[in-house]
Amino acid sequence: MHVRPVSTEVLVQELADRLAGQHPGERLRVAIDGPSAADPGVLAAALIAPLRLRGRPAVHVSTADFLRPASLRLEFGRTNPDSFYAGWIDEAGLRREVLDPAGPLGSGRIVTRLWNAATDRAAREPYAELPPEAVVLVSGSLLLGAGLPFDVTVHLALSPAALARRTDPAEHWTLPAFARYAAEVDPAAFADVVVRLDDPRRPAMVLRA
């Protein structure tokens, strides 16, 4: 493999080209995986308009709207990296309300927000109907390796030094969770697309031989 530096604009356009060409005539479920320091939600949002221009309606879902209730999420404290690693995202809810219905045999009716973490209550979001060729972009951290049914996976990779440097000091307690994710899951080894973001102004795409 080799690494090719690109501009942010080129990154977005090339990803949109690649995703638009996947599963023509069918819905597509895409993971945009990365720590908050890599802003996976920003990349997901940036892909919506280019995908629509290519004839693929796109919807962005953030795992921040699919957290487990605070009583479960914070059972072992607000800054427990092990809980953050394995117990914050409501994976069952994400699968049930988004990924399974967006799949080839699904109903196409999804909920884009399941839980309001600010009020710690159900978001009560109405169901949305996906068009036949819709692309569902799911952004968040620690998304890969848990068996969630994605059709395409994009991993935003930072070196440990860059991750520590770009993570808000108030969130440094999450760093052991990301180190564990890199060691146990190693998403950069199998994600369909890997983007190195040590310098956010100069992303680089990892191209496999």
C-alpha positions as semicolon CSV with decimal commas, in nm:
position;residue;x (nm);y (nm);z (nm)
1;M;0,000;0,000;0,000
2;H;0,101;0,360;-0,035
3;V;-0,022;0,692;0,100
4;R;-0,143;0,970;-0,130
5;P;-0,183;1,322;0,011
6;V;-0,497;1,502;-0,107
7;S;-0,677;1,824;-0,031
8;T;-0,996;1,812;0,175
9;E;-1,195;1,901;-0,136
10;V;-1,041;1,618;-0,338
11;L;-1,099;1,376;-0,050
12;V;-1,470;1,458;-0,041
13;Q;-1,512;1,436;-0,418
14;E;-1,323;1,107;-0,449
15;L;-1,517;0,951;-0,162
16;A;-1,844;1,070;-0,317
17;D;-1,741;0,915;-0,651
18;R;-1,658;0,586;-0,484
19;L;-1,975;0,570;-0,275
20;A;-2,202;0,677;-0,561
21;G;-2,072;0,384;-0,765
22;Q;-2,141;0,124;-0,495
23;H;-2,454;-0,096;-0,508
24;P;-2,633;0,091;-0,791
25;G;-3,009;0,075;-0,755
26;E;-2,982;-0,024;-0,389
27;R;-2,945;0,152;-0,056
28;L;-2,595;0,181;0,089
29;R;-2,489;0,184;0,455
30;V;-2,160;0,364;0,518
31;A;-1,959;0,395;0,840
32;I;-1,752;0,711;0,885
33;D;-1,547;0,597;1,183
34;G;-1,305;0,811;1,380
35;P;-1,241;0,982;1,713
36;S;-1,405;1,316;1,781
37;A;-1,065;1,478;1,716
38;A;-1,099;1,366;1,352
39;D;-1,450;1,514;1,315
40;P;-1,614;1,217;1,139
41;G;-1,947;1,398;1,145
42;V;-1,800;1,689;0,949
43;L;-1,685;1,456;0,672
44;A;-2,021;1,278;0,666
45;A;-2,207;1,608;0,637
46;A;-1,971;1,725;0,360
47;L;-2,057;1,416;0,152
48;I;-2,432;1,476;0,141
49;A;-2,444;1,740;-0,133
50;P;-2,186;1,572;-0,362
51;L;-2,371;1,241;-0,334
52;R;-2,700;1,405;-0,421
53;L;-2,537;1,564;-0,726
54;R;-2,437;1,211;-0,831
55;G;-2,794;1,088;-0,803
56;R;-2,764;0,929;-0,459
57;P;-2,987;1,083;-0,189
58;A;-2,792;1,087;0,137
59;V;-2,882;1,091;0,506
60;H;-2,641;1,154;0,794
61;V;-2,688;0,970;1,125
62;S;-2,462;1,044;1,422
63;T;-2,397;0,795;1,700
64;A;-2,423;1,092;1,938
65;D;-2,799;1,047;1,886
66;F;-2,779;0,673;1,957
67;L;-2,627;0,669;2,304
68;R;-2,749;0,443;2,579
69;P;-2,933;0,603;2,874
70;A;-2,706;0,773;3,128
71;S;-2,797;0,517;3,395
72;L;-2,634;0,249;3,179
73;R;-2,370;0,456;3,000
74;L;-2,230;0,613;3,313
75;E;-2,282;0,321;3,552
76;F;-1,909;0,302;3,627
77;G;-1,844;0,678;3,620
78;R;-1,840;0,960;3,370
79;T;-1,476;0,911;3,274
80;N;-1,440;0,534;3,255
81;P;-1,255;0,443;2,933
82;D;-1,370;0,080;2,943
83;S;-1,737;0,185;2,956
84;F;-1,676;0,435;2,677
85;Y;-1,512;0,163;2,469
86;A;-1,787;-0,095;2,497
87;G;-2,095;0,056;2,656
88;W;-2,182;0,403;2,530
89;I;-2,334;0,342;2,186
90;D;-2,674;0,173;2,166
91;E;-2,560;-0,070;1,897
92;A;-2,882;-0,270;1,915
93;G;-3,087;0,045;1,861
94;L;-2,864;0,160;1,575
95;R;-2,901;-0,177;1,406
96;R;-3,275;-0,200;1,468
97;E;-3,371;0,156;1,371
98;V;-3,116;0,236;1,098
99;L;-2,891;-0,036;0,963
100;D;-3,133;-0,326;0,930
101;P;-3,415;-0,122;0,772
102;A;-3,162;0,043;0,537
103;G;-3,033;-0,297;0,428
104;P;-3,129;-0,477;0,106
105;L;-3,420;-0,661;0,269
106;G;-3,520;-0,379;0,503
107;S;-3,832;-0,164;0,501
108;G;-3,644;0,157;0,422
109;R;-3,806;0,332;0,721
110;I;-3,541;0,461;0,961
111;V;-3,513;0,681;1,268
112;T;-3,225;0,928;1,242
113;R;-3,225;1,019;1,614
114;L;-3,313;0,771;1,887
115;W;-3,188;0,929;2,211
116;N;-3,145;1,288;2,331
117;A;-2,840;1,275;2,556
118;A;-2,897;1,631;2,682
119;T;-3,237;1,544;2,830
120;D;-3,160;1,171;2,870
121;R;-3,490;1,088;2,704
122;A;-3,606;0,930;2,382
123;A;-3,575;1,177;2,094
124;R;-3,920;1,085;1,956
125;E;-3,798;1,144;1,603
126;P;-4,052;1,043;1,335
127;Y;-3,966;0,771;1,088
128;A;-3,812;0,876;0,757
129;E;-3,859;0,689;0,429
130;L;-3,538;0,621;0,238
131;P;-3,540;0,644;-0,143
132;P;-3,429;0,325;-0,324
133;E;-3,070;0,446;-0,387
134;A;-3,020;0,631;-0,060
135;V;-2,681;0,641;0,110
136;V;-2,695;0,633;0,491
137;L;-2,380;0,784;0,641
138;V;-2,329;0,682;1,005
139;S;-2,059;0,885;1,179
140;G;-1,901;0,823;1,517
141;S;-1,623;0,663;1,717
142;L;-1,546;0,294;1,773
143;L;-1,792;0,183;1,504
144;L;-1,599;-0,104;1,348
145;G;-1,530;-0,456;1,468
146;A;-1,861;-0,499;1,650
147;G;-2,043;-0,674;1,367
148;L;-2,262;-0,382;1,265
149;P;-2,383;-0,438;0,905
150;F;-2,212;-0,168;0,701
151;D;-2,164;-0,200;0,325
152;V;-1,867;0,040;0,311
153;T;-1,638;0,141;0,597
154;V;-1,428;0,458;0,613
155;H;-1,179;0,495;0,898
156;L;-1,021;0,828;0,990
157;A;-0,683;0,744;1,143
158;L;-0,468;0,955;1,373
159;S;-0,135;0,858;1,523
160;P;-0,135;0,833;1,904
161;A;0,060;1,159;1,927
162;A;-0,177;1,344;1,694
163;L;-0,480;1,201;1,872
164;A;-0,350;1,319;2,210
165;R;-0,259;1,660;2,070
166;R;-0,595;1,720;1,903
167;T;-0,820;1,574;2,173
168;D;-0,971;1,827;2,412
169;P;-0,792;1,796;2,748
170;A;-1,129;1,734;2,913
171;E;-1,162;1,420;2,698
172;H;-0,812;1,280;2,750
173;W;-0,968;1,009;2,964
174;T;-1,094;0,853;2,635
175;L;-0,742;0,801;2,498
176;P;-0,697;0,454;2,656
177;A;-1,017;0,344;2,483
178;F;-0,883;0,449;2,143
179;A;-0,551;0,278;2,216
180;R;-0,742;-0,040;2,298
181;Y;-0,949;-0,002;1,979
182;A;-0,632;0,027;1,769
183;A;-0,476;-0,277;1,938
184;E;-0,778;-0,509;1,953
185;V;-0,976;-0,410;1,643
186;D;-0,710;-0,241;1,425
187;P;-0,967;-0,076;1,195
188;A;-0,694;0,068;0,970
189;A;-0,608;-0,289;0,867
190;F;-0,947;-0,374;0,714
191;A;-1,156;-0,061;0,656
192;D;-1,247;-0,016;0,289
193;V;-1,110;0,339;0,294
194;V;-0,848;0,472;0,538
195;V;-0,777;0,843;0,564
196;R;-0,482;0,966;0,768
197;L;-0,561;1,293;0,942
198;D;-0,260;1,374;1,157
199;D;-0,270;1,717;0,993
200;P;-0,636;1,805;0,924
201;R;-0,526;2,050;0,654
202;R;-0,344;1,774;0,465
203;P;-0,539;1,449;0,466
204;A;-0,390;1,145;0,299
205;M;-0,566;0,844;0,152
206;V;-0,415;0,501;0,213
207;L;-0,425;0,303;-0,109
208;R;-0,404;-0,073;-0,087
209;A;-0,206;-0,264;-0,350
